[in-house]
Amino acid sequence: MKNTFYDFISSIGNTPLIKLRGPSEKTGCSIYGKAEFLNPGGSVKDRAALALIKDAEEKKLISKGGTIVEGTAGNTGIGLTLIGNSLGYKSIIVMPETQTKEKKDMLKSIGADLRLVPAKPYKDPNNYVKYSGRLADDLKKNNNMGVVWANQFDNVANSKGHYESTGPEIWKQTEGKIDAFVCASGTGGTISGVSKYLKEKNKNIRVVLSDPKGSSLYNYIKYGELKSEGNSITEGIGSSRVTKNFEQATIDDAYSINDHDALNILFEMLEKEGLNLGTSSGINIMGAIKLANEMGPNHTIITILCDTADKYRSKLSNKKFLLEKGLPIPKWL
Ligand code: PMP
């Protein structure tokens, strides 16, 4: 038997599309989720991490022994660290301390140099993204192997990664029979890269943003003004500004989804379909259901299953926390 060996990096991408049975049955549409939680770092952000590292290598900004610095809600940090380990780069990950303990523990356990900073709005100079950029600049002075600030929010290598991988995979897996794509935006890399690819293939494919409360992007898409209301326990999605990646997205419409609906669908997907999904997937699936109801039966709608609930157990399996927030509680808690 012929054996072909692949390295760790080849396990990123080529994720299956999973039919979401309940949402499909309820709407008469075929709703599929791209199982990004199956990536080796456990999230859609492995793709962005790989694209950002490849970009730095192509620009000759880094060589073995060099350091990657990034500000991240966690998942990009996990991807960067694992890929960095495989290619011989160190990683310094700057994260707001408000993110779940699970993500912090995971980053430390895979060897990231984790720097926790207080959560500050983007306009504050000590916001984690700005802090990580300054840290990279400081370190550059004393490192000959290269120090790279990955800059996932405004480095469009991120959306290019999705244009070259996620978009083509969705097109191939659906054999071009796709009516709409819906997902949330954090950096905007996914929605931007996928929307660009799909619209080039067929300009009639509808692209819709599913935005959590507390984010300004819904109002920006609907009315052209960055404005937010409410808040959300979801992580990794929503924004108070238009990033360079988001700027390139072609979006037809937007929905504002509340945590109550997002959590209810997450608990239902786990109980009835065995899908153990993270918070942003709940916002995405609710967006897909809303869009299916609006478009009517017999449409094919794709969304993203970004990561699993394992990274959010301290929220999603914490009865006290859910009660305090007035959020739904799964019946098994
Ligand atoms: N879901 C999760 C769990 C994430 O970590 C992120 C990225 N921060 C996203 C969704 C959003 O993806 P993107 O950055 O490509 O917009």
mmCIF file of C-alpha atoms and ligand atoms in Angstrom:
data_model
loop_
_atom_site.group_PDB
_atom_site.id
_atom_site.type_symbol
_atom_site.label_atom_id
_atom_site.label_comp_id
_atom_site.label_asym_id
_atom_site.label_seq_id
_atom_site.Cartn_x
_atom_site.Cartn_y
_atom_site.Cartn_z
ATOM 1 C CA MET A 1 0.000 0.000 0.000
ATOM 2 C CA LYS A 2 1.287 3.422 -0.921
ATOM 3 C CA ASN A 3 1.446 5.796 2.000
ATOM 4 C CA THR A 4 1.353 9.528 1.503
ATOM 5 C CA PHE A 5 2.422 11.603 4.461
ATOM 6 C CA TYR A 6 1.176 15.101 4.966
ATOM 7 C CA ASP A 7 2.444 17.626 7.458
ATOM 8 C CA PHE A 8 0.289 19.316 10.081
ATOM 9 C CA ILE A 9 -0.543 22.274 7.843
ATOM 10 C CA SER A 10 -2.266 20.105 5.243
ATOM 11 C CA SER A 11 -4.898 19.253 7.866
ATOM 12 C CA ILE A 12 -6.202 22.844 7.710
ATOM 13 C CA GLY A 13 -9.288 23.349 5.538
ATOM 14 C CA ASN A 14 -11.244 20.907 3.354
ATOM 15 C CA THR A 15 -13.889 20.695 6.054
ATOM 16 C CA PRO A 16 -17.226 18.986 5.314
ATOM 17 C CA LEU A 17 -20.586 20.689 4.897
ATOM 18 C CA ILE A 18 -23.027 19.368 7.486
ATOM 19 C CA LYS A 19 -26.761 19.508 6.821
ATOM 20 C CA LEU A 20 -28.489 21.202 9.739
ATOM 21 C CA ARG A 21 -31.513 18.935 9.935
ATOM 22 C CA GLY A 22 -33.829 20.876 12.252
ATOM 23 C CA PRO A 23 -33.278 24.307 10.660
ATOM 24 C CA SER A 24 -33.692 22.749 7.188
ATOM 25 C CA GLU A 25 -36.905 20.911 8.087
ATOM 26 C CA LYS A 26 -38.426 23.968 9.774
ATOM 27 C CA THR A 27 -37.784 26.251 6.811
ATOM 28 C CA GLY A 28 -38.093 23.910 3.813
ATOM 29 C CA CYS A 29 -34.614 25.006 2.735
ATOM 30 C CA SER A 30 -31.350 23.090 2.735
ATOM 31 C CA ILE A 31 -29.202 24.758 5.378
ATOM 32 C CA TYR A 32 -25.624 23.544 5.661
ATOM 33 C CA GLY A 33 -22.885 24.499 8.099
ATOM 34 C CA LYS A 34 -19.245 24.356 7.092
ATOM 35 C CA ALA A 35 -17.610 22.341 9.870
ATOM 36 C CA GLU A 36 -14.720 24.669 10.613
ATOM 37 C CA PHE A 37 -14.491 23.293 14.160
ATOM 38 C CA LEU A 38 -12.740 20.289 12.579
ATOM 39 C CA ASN A 39 -9.645 22.333 11.769
ATOM 40 C CA PRO A 40 -6.621 21.228 13.848
ATOM 41 C CA GLY A 41 -6.740 24.301 16.140
ATOM 42 C CA GLY A 42 -10.495 23.796 16.438
ATOM 43 C CA SER A 43 -11.717 26.861 14.552
ATOM 44 C CA VAL A 44 -12.210 28.724 11.284
ATOM 45 C CA LYS A 45 -9.288 30.945 12.349
ATOM 46 C CA ASP A 46 -6.703 28.299 11.451
ATOM 47 C CA ARG A 47 -7.272 29.366 7.845
ATOM 48 C CA ALA A 48 -6.594 33.028 8.631
ATOM 49 C CA ALA A 49 -3.552 32.127 10.737
ATOM 50 C CA LEU A 50 -2.082 30.097 7.881
ATOM 51 C CA ALA A 51 -2.794 32.847 5.342
ATOM 52 C CA LEU A 52 -1.175 35.501 7.574
ATOM 53 C CA ILE A 53 1.956 33.404 8.150
ATOM 54 C CA LYS A 54 2.263 32.559 4.436
ATOM 55 C CA ASP A 55 1.949 36.273 3.653
ATOM 56 C CA ALA A 56 4.782 37.116 6.088
ATOM 57 C CA GLU A 57 6.956 34.372 4.564
ATOM 58 C CA GLU A 58 6.262 35.507 1.006
ATOM 59 C CA LYS A 59 7.187 39.072 1.975
ATOM 60 C CA LYS A 60 10.358 37.668 3.617
ATOM 61 C CA LEU A 61 9.453 39.294 6.927
ATOM 62 C CA ILE A 62 10.201 36.199 9.009
ATOM 63 C CA SER A 63 12.559 33.224 9.099
ATOM 64 C CA LYS A 64 12.998 30.211 11.404
ATOM 65 C CA GLY A 65 13.386 31.432 14.989
ATOM 66 C CA GLY A 66 11.341 34.545 14.282
ATOM 67 C CA THR A 67 8.330 35.679 16.288
ATOM 68 C CA ILE A 68 4.691 36.228 15.400
ATOM 69 C CA VAL A 69 2.812 38.752 17.537
ATOM 70 C CA GLU A 70 -0.962 39.092 17.436
ATOM 71 C CA GLY A 71 -3.915 40.591 19.243
ATOM 72 C CA THR A 72 -6.716 38.020 19.257
ATOM 73 C CA ALA A 73 -9.908 36.927 20.972
ATOM 74 C CA GLY A 74 -8.165 33.542 21.135
ATOM 75 C CA ASN A 75 -8.811 31.386 18.103
ATOM 76 C CA THR A 76 -6.368 33.124 15.759
ATOM 77 C CA GLY A 77 -3.800 32.874 18.550
ATOM 78 C CA ILE A 78 -4.331 29.122 18.779
ATOM 79 C CA GLY A 79 -3.928 28.743 15.002
ATOM 80 C CA LEU A 80 -0.848 30.982 14.874
ATOM 81 C CA THR A 81 0.796 29.142 17.760
ATOM 82 C CA LEU A 82 0.234 25.648 16.332
ATOM 83 C CA ILE A 83 1.338 26.630 12.821
ATOM 84 C CA GLY A 84 4.239 28.591 14.327
ATOM 85 C CA ASN A 85 5.301 25.503 16.307
ATOM 86 C CA SER A 86 5.226 23.447 13.127
ATOM 87 C CA LEU A 87 7.305 25.975 11.150
ATOM 88 C CA GLY A 88 9.741 27.072 13.858
ATOM 89 C CA TYR A 89 8.266 30.434 14.890
ATOM 90 C CA LYS A 90 7.577 31.662 18.417
ATOM 91 C CA SER A 91 4.252 33.301 19.151
ATOM 92 C CA ILE A 92 3.259 36.105 21.471
ATOM 93 C CA ILE A 93 -0.479 36.353 21.904
ATOM 94 C CA VAL A 94 -2.158 39.455 23.331
ATOM 95 C CA MET A 95 -5.713 38.799 24.492
ATOM 96 C CA PRO A 96 -8.327 40.796 26.431
ATOM 97 C CA GLU A 97 -8.655 39.267 29.905
ATOM 98 C CA THR A 98 -12.453 39.061 29.459
ATOM 99 C CA GLN A 99 -12.164 36.044 27.146
ATOM 100 C CA THR A 100 -12.962 32.582 28.535
ATOM 101 C CA LYS A 101 -10.509 30.707 30.761
ATOM 102 C CA GLU A 102 -10.717 27.760 28.365
ATOM 103 C CA LYS A 103 -9.065 29.768 25.569
ATOM 104 C CA LYS A 104 -6.397 31.170 27.907
ATOM 105 C CA ASP A 105 -5.589 27.677 29.241
ATOM 106 C CA MET A 106 -5.433 26.259 25.743
ATOM 107 C CA LEU A 107 -3.041 28.992 24.546
ATOM 108 C CA LYS A 108 -0.738 28.475 27.523
ATOM 109 C CA SER A 109 -0.826 24.707 27.151
ATOM 110 C CA ILE A 110 0.267 24.797 23.491
ATOM 111 C CA GLY A 111 3.242 27.041 24.271
ATOM 112 C CA ALA A 112 2.034 30.546 23.410
ATOM 113 C CA ASP A 113 3.552 33.439 25.319
ATOM 114 C CA LEU A 114 0.182 34.807 26.478
ATOM 115 C CA ARG A 115 -0.135 38.464 27.493
ATOM 116 C CA LEU A 116 -3.502 39.353 29.018
ATOM 117 C CA VAL A 117 -4.567 42.990 28.892
ATOM 118 C CA PRO A 118 -7.650 44.795 30.256
ATOM 119 C CA ALA A 119 -10.496 45.007 27.716
ATOM 120 C CA LYS A 120 -10.562 48.516 26.183
ATOM 121 C CA PRO A 121 -12.503 49.943 23.242
ATOM 122 C CA TYR A 122 -10.674 50.211 19.907
ATOM 123 C CA LYS A 123 -10.269 53.982 20.271
ATOM 124 C CA ASP A 124 -8.182 53.477 23.451
ATOM 125 C CA PRO A 125 -4.408 53.235 22.776
ATOM 126 C CA ASN A 126 -4.270 50.223 25.109
ATOM 127 C CA ASN A 127 -6.864 48.245 23.179
ATOM 128 C CA TYR A 128 -5.426 44.714 22.698
ATOM 129 C CA VAL A 129 -5.017 45.076 18.937
ATOM 130 C CA LYS A 130 -3.115 48.366 19.201
ATOM 131 C CA TYR A 131 -1.103 47.027 22.140
ATOM 132 C CA SER A 132 -0.014 44.002 20.073
ATOM 133 C CA GLY A 133 1.092 46.244 17.180
ATOM 134 C CA ARG A 134 3.250 48.349 19.512
ATOM 135 C CA LEU A 135 4.708 45.249 21.152
ATOM 136 C CA ALA A 136 5.736 43.885 17.732
ATOM 137 C CA ASP A 137 7.392 47.210 16.850
ATOM 138 C CA ASP A 138 9.349 47.158 20.130
ATOM 139 C CA LEU A 139 10.529 43.571 19.673
ATOM 140 C CA LYS A 140 11.629 44.170 16.075
ATOM 141 C CA LYS A 141 14.543 46.247 17.361
ATOM 142 C CA ASN A 142 16.236 43.208 18.949
ATOM 143 C CA ASN A 143 15.334 40.238 16.740
ATOM 144 C CA ASN A 144 17.260 39.334 13.590
ATOM 145 C CA MET A 145 14.971 36.459 12.557
ATOM 146 C CA GLY A 146 12.054 38.799 12.119
ATOM 147 C CA VAL A 147 9.123 39.845 14.241
ATOM 148 C CA VAL A 148 5.777 39.966 12.472
ATOM 149 C CA TRP A 149 2.595 41.604 13.623
ATOM 150 C CA ALA A 150 -0.018 39.366 11.990
ATOM 151 C CA ASN A 151 -2.621 42.181 12.107
ATOM 152 C CA GLN A 152 -5.576 39.945 11.221
ATOM 153 C CA PHE A 153 -8.088 42.820 11.275
ATOM 154 C CA ASP A 154 -6.457 45.028 8.664
ATOM 155 C CA ASN A 155 -4.083 42.713 6.817
ATOM 156 C CA VAL A 156 -6.126 41.579 3.823
ATOM 157 C CA ALA A 157 -4.037 38.407 3.504
ATOM 158 C CA ASN A 158 -6.707 37.155 5.943
ATOM 159 C CA SER A 159 -9.641 37.548 3.526
ATOM 160 C CA LYS A 160 -7.432 36.387 0.642
ATOM 161 C CA GLY A 161 -6.977 33.110 2.560
ATOM 162 C CA HIS A 162 -10.753 32.622 2.603
ATOM 163 C CA TYR A 163 -11.034 33.703 -1.052
ATOM 164 C CA GLU A 164 -8.548 30.994 -1.953
ATOM 165 C CA SER A 165 -9.812 28.198 0.320
ATOM 166 C CA THR A 166 -13.214 28.563 2.049
ATOM 167 C CA GLY A 167 -14.974 30.149 -0.953
ATOM 168 C CA PRO A 168 -13.820 27.579 -3.558
ATOM 169 C CA GLU A 169 -14.556 24.695 -1.177
ATOM 170 C CA ILE A 170 -18.155 25.874 -0.669
ATOM 171 C CA TRP A 171 -18.637 26.335 -4.417
ATOM 172 C CA LYS A 172 -17.291 22.837 -5.168
ATOM 173 C CA GLN A 173 -19.146 21.105 -2.339
ATOM 174 C CA THR A 174 -22.490 22.575 -3.424
ATOM 175 C CA GLU A 175 -21.647 22.050 -7.133
ATOM 176 C CA GLY A 176 -22.502 25.709 -7.565
ATOM 177 C CA LYS A 177 -26.080 25.118 -6.371
ATOM 178 C CA ILE A 178 -26.021 27.707 -3.628
ATOM 179 C CA ASP A 179 -28.489 30.543 -3.163
ATOM 180 C CA ALA A 180 -27.078 32.330 -0.140
ATOM 181 C CA PHE A 181 -24.238 32.601 2.338
ATOM 182 C CA VAL A 182 -24.667 34.029 5.815
ATOM 183 C CA CYS A 183 -22.194 34.541 8.659
ATOM 184 C CA ALA A 184 -21.009 36.902 11.377
ATOM 185 C CA SER A 185 -17.927 39.092 11.158
ATOM 186 C CA GLY A 186 -15.056 39.506 13.592
ATOM 187 C CA THR A 187 -12.144 40.623 11.473
ATOM 188 C CA GLY A 188 -14.364 40.292 8.388
ATOM 189 C CA GLY A 189 -11.926 37.843 6.794
ATOM 190 C CA THR A 190 -14.438 35.036 6.310
ATOM 191 C CA ILE A 191 -17.396 37.061 4.991
ATOM 192 C CA SER A 192 -15.139 39.155 2.792
ATOM 193 C CA GLY A 193 -13.155 36.323 1.174
ATOM 194 C CA VAL A 194 -16.152 34.020 0.752
ATOM 195 C CA SER A 195 -18.480 36.743 -0.577
ATOM 196 C CA LYS A 196 -15.899 37.869 -3.131
ATOM 197 C CA TYR A 197 -15.362 34.334 -4.437
ATOM 198 C CA LEU A 198 -19.031 33.348 -4.541
ATOM 199 C CA LYS A 199 -20.183 36.616 -6.166
ATOM 200 C CA GLU A 200 -17.543 36.215 -8.858
ATOM 201 C CA LYS A 201 -18.967 32.759 -9.604
ATOM 202 C CA ASN A 202 -22.595 33.914 -9.485
ATOM 203 C CA LYS A 203 -23.512 37.494 -8.655
ATOM 204 C CA ASN A 204 -27.028 36.414 -7.625
ATOM 205 C CA ILE A 205 -25.812 34.530 -4.558
ATOM 206 C CA ARG A 206 -27.128 36.499 -1.615
ATOM 207 C CA VAL A 207 -24.659 37.362 1.147
ATOM 208 C CA VAL A 208 -26.030 38.348 4.533
ATOM 209 C CA LEU A 209 -24.259 39.451 7.705
ATOM 210 C CA SER A 210 -25.483 37.918 10.964
ATOM 211 C CA ASP A 211 -24.437 40.367 13.655
ATOM 212 C CA PRO A 212 -24.565 39.953 17.462
ATOM 213 C CA LYS A 213 -26.034 42.677 19.701
ATOM 214 C CA GLY A 214 -23.434 45.204 20.831
ATOM 215 C CA SER A 215 -21.852 45.260 17.361
ATOM 216 C CA SER A 216 -22.118 48.278 15.061
ATOM 217 C CA LEU A 217 -21.983 46.394 11.771
ATOM 218 C CA TYR A 218 -25.717 45.646 11.444
ATOM 219 C CA ASN A 219 -26.559 49.329 11.543
ATOM 220 C CA TYR A 220 -23.647 50.081 9.193
ATOM 221 C CA ILE A 221 -24.906 47.666 6.523
ATOM 222 C CA LYS A 222 -28.575 48.670 6.914
ATOM 223 C CA TYR A 223 -28.235 52.434 7.341
ATOM 224 C CA GLY A 224 -24.602 53.355 6.656
ATOM 225 C CA GLU A 225 -23.847 54.405 10.232
ATOM 226 C CA LEU A 226 -21.715 52.583 12.825
ATOM 227 C CA LYS A 227 -24.058 52.364 15.791
ATOM 228 C CA SER A 228 -24.706 49.644 18.342
ATOM 229 C CA GLU A 229 -27.221 48.692 20.969
ATOM 230 C CA GLY A 230 -27.326 45.933 23.580
ATOM 231 C CA ASN A 231 -24.587 43.435 24.310
ATOM 232 C CA SER A 232 -23.657 39.822 23.799
ATOM 233 C CA ILE A 233 -21.828 36.960 25.510
ATOM 234 C CA THR A 234 -20.592 35.678 22.142
ATOM 235 C CA GLU A 235 -16.847 35.895 21.485
ATOM 236 C CA GLY A 236 -14.783 36.594 18.375
ATOM 237 C CA ILE A 237 -17.528 38.387 16.458
ATOM 238 C CA GLY A 238 -18.985 41.872 16.174
ATOM 239 C CA SER A 239 -17.116 45.129 15.653
ATOM 240 C CA SER A 240 -17.249 48.826 16.403
ATOM 241 C CA ARG A 241 -15.398 49.699 13.191
ATOM 242 C CA VAL A 242 -14.997 48.785 9.527
ATOM 243 C CA THR A 243 -11.753 46.827 9.225
ATOM 244 C CA LYS A 244 -9.761 46.642 5.986
ATOM 245 C CA ASN A 245 -10.971 43.054 5.616
ATOM 246 C CA PHE A 246 -14.633 43.876 6.219
ATOM 247 C CA GLU A 247 -14.369 46.817 3.826
ATOM 248 C CA GLN A 248 -13.832 44.372 0.951
ATOM 249 C CA ALA A 249 -16.930 42.277 1.663
ATOM 250 C CA THR A 250 -19.898 42.360 -0.692
ATOM 251 C CA ILE A 251 -22.932 42.169 1.589
ATOM 252 C CA ASP A 252 -26.572 42.426 0.523
ATOM 253 C CA ASP A 253 -28.282 42.598 3.891
ATOM 254 C CA ALA A 254 -27.785 42.188 7.637
ATOM 255 C CA TYR A 255 -29.606 40.742 10.649
ATOM 256 C CA SER A 256 -29.106 41.630 14.283
ATOM 257 C CA ILE A 257 -29.375 38.435 16.341
ATOM 258 C CA ASN A 258 -29.847 38.299 20.114
ATOM 259 C CA ASP A 259 -28.077 35.879 22.473
ATOM 260 C CA HIS A 260 -31.370 34.354 23.623
ATOM 261 C CA ASP A 261 -32.133 33.019 20.136
ATOM 262 C CA ALA A 262 -28.492 32.090 19.489
ATOM 263 C CA LEU A 263 -28.233 30.028 22.681
ATOM 264 C CA ASN A 264 -31.577 28.328 22.151
ATOM 265 C CA ILE A 265 -30.490 27.094 18.728
ATOM 266 C CA LEU A 266 -27.074 26.016 20.106
ATOM 267 C CA PHE A 267 -28.718 23.898 22.804
ATOM 268 C CA GLU A 268 -31.151 22.463 20.248
ATOM 269 C CA MET A 269 -28.339 21.579 17.824
ATOM 270 C CA LEU A 270 -26.485 19.804 20.623
ATOM 271 C CA GLU A 271 -29.507 17.942 21.970
ATOM 272 C CA LYS A 272 -31.018 16.887 18.658
ATOM 273 C CA GLU A 273 -28.144 16.762 16.168
ATOM 274 C CA GLY A 274 -25.042 16.089 18.262
ATOM 275 C CA LEU A 275 -23.438 19.346 17.201
ATOM 276 C CA ASN A 276 -21.502 20.829 20.127
ATOM 277 C CA LEU A 277 -21.020 24.365 18.796
ATOM 278 C CA GLY A 278 -19.523 27.623 20.075
ATOM 279 C CA THR A 279 -21.328 30.913 20.570
ATOM 280 C CA SER A 280 -20.670 32.506 17.148
ATOM 281 C CA SER A 281 -22.148 29.427 15.426
ATOM 282 C CA GLY A 282 -25.438 30.179 17.211
ATOM 283 C CA ILE A 283 -25.517 33.685 15.715
ATOM 284 C CA ASN A 284 -24.696 32.196 12.300
ATOM 285 C CA ILE A 285 -27.361 29.471 12.377
ATOM 286 C CA MET A 286 -30.049 31.922 13.546
ATOM 287 C CA GLY A 287 -29.055 34.190 10.641
ATOM 288 C CA ALA A 288 -29.390 31.260 8.230
ATOM 289 C CA ILE A 289 -32.856 30.379 9.590
ATOM 290 C CA LYS A 290 -34.011 33.995 9.326
ATOM 291 C CA LEU A 291 -32.758 34.215 5.764
ATOM 292 C CA ALA A 292 -34.396 30.881 4.845
ATOM 293 C CA ASN A 293 -37.736 32.128 6.171
ATOM 294 C CA GLU A 294 -37.341 35.309 4.165
ATOM 295 C CA MET A 295 -36.310 33.586 0.915
ATOM 296 C CA GLY A 296 -38.929 30.821 1.171
ATOM 297 C CA PRO A 297 -38.580 27.048 0.701
ATOM 298 C CA ASN A 298 -36.229 25.181 -1.659
ATOM 299 C CA HIS A 299 -33.165 27.380 -1.280
ATOM 300 C CA THR A 300 -29.675 26.254 -0.366
ATOM 301 C CA ILE A 301 -28.074 28.359 2.338
ATOM 302 C CA ILE A 302 -24.559 27.944 3.735
ATOM 303 C CA THR A 303 -23.191 29.194 7.029
ATOM 304 C CA ILE A 304 -20.097 28.630 9.165
ATOM 305 C CA LEU A 305 -19.777 26.405 12.242
ATOM 306 C CA CYS A 306 -16.796 28.341 13.608
ATOM 307 C CA ASP A 307 -15.711 26.339 16.667
ATOM 308 C CA THR A 308 -17.049 24.089 19.429
ATOM 309 C CA ALA A 309 -18.684 24.800 22.785
ATOM 310 C CA ASP A 310 -15.649 23.387 24.604
ATOM 311 C CA LYS A 311 -14.035 26.842 24.582
ATOM 312 C CA TYR A 312 -17.111 28.413 26.209
ATOM 313 C CA ARG A 313 -18.122 25.803 28.821
ATOM 314 C CA SER A 314 -17.613 28.341 31.625
ATOM 315 C CA LYS A 315 -20.456 30.299 30.037
ATOM 316 C CA LEU A 316 -22.651 27.764 28.211
ATOM 317 C CA SER A 317 -22.619 25.141 30.980
ATOM 318 C CA ASN A 318 -22.676 27.602 33.851
ATOM 319 C CA LYS A 319 -26.219 27.760 35.221
ATOM 320 C CA LYS A 320 -25.445 30.666 37.565
ATOM 321 C CA PHE A 321 -23.943 32.722 34.746
ATOM 322 C CA LEU A 322 -26.846 32.009 32.393
ATOM 323 C CA LEU A 323 -29.398 32.854 35.109
ATOM 324 C CA GLU A 324 -27.659 36.137 35.919
ATOM 325 C CA LYS A 325 -27.711 37.099 32.258
ATOM 326 C CA GLY A 326 -31.337 36.046 31.840
ATOM 327 C CA LEU A 327 -30.336 33.598 29.111
ATOM 328 C CA PRO A 328 -31.871 30.201 28.295
ATOM 329 C CA ILE A 329 -30.667 27.239 30.337
ATOM 330 C CA PRO A 330 -30.384 23.804 28.732
ATOM 331 C CA LYS A 331 -32.662 21.290 30.411
ATOM 332 C CA TRP A 332 -29.724 18.970 31.259
ATOM 333 C CA LEU A 333 -28.058 21.580 33.522
HETATM 334 N N1 PMP B 1 -16.275 32.873 15.252
HETATM 335 C C1 PMP B 1 -15.244 32.733 16.101
HETATM 336 C C2 PMP B 1 -15.377 31.759 17.237
HETATM 337 C C3 PMP B 1 -14.075 33.489 15.939
HETATM 338 O O1 PMP B 1 -13.048 33.339 16.797
HETATM 339 C C4 PMP B 1 -14.020 34.419 14.880
HETATM 340 C C5 PMP B 1 -12.792 35.279 14.669
HETATM 341 N N2 PMP B 1 -12.497 36.210 15.636
HETATM 342 C C6 PMP B 1 -15.115 34.550 14.015
HETATM 343 C C7 PMP B 1 -16.221 33.752 14.235
HETATM 344 C C8 PMP B 1 -15.158 35.589 12.928
HETATM 345 O O2 PMP B 1 -14.387 35.295 11.807
HETATM 346 P P1 PMP B 1 -13.694 36.468 10.984
HETATM 347 O O3 PMP B 1 -12.605 37.023 11.840
HETATM 348 O O4 PMP B 1 -13.162 35.777 9.765
HETATM 349 O O5 PMP B 1 -14.702 37.497 10.665
#
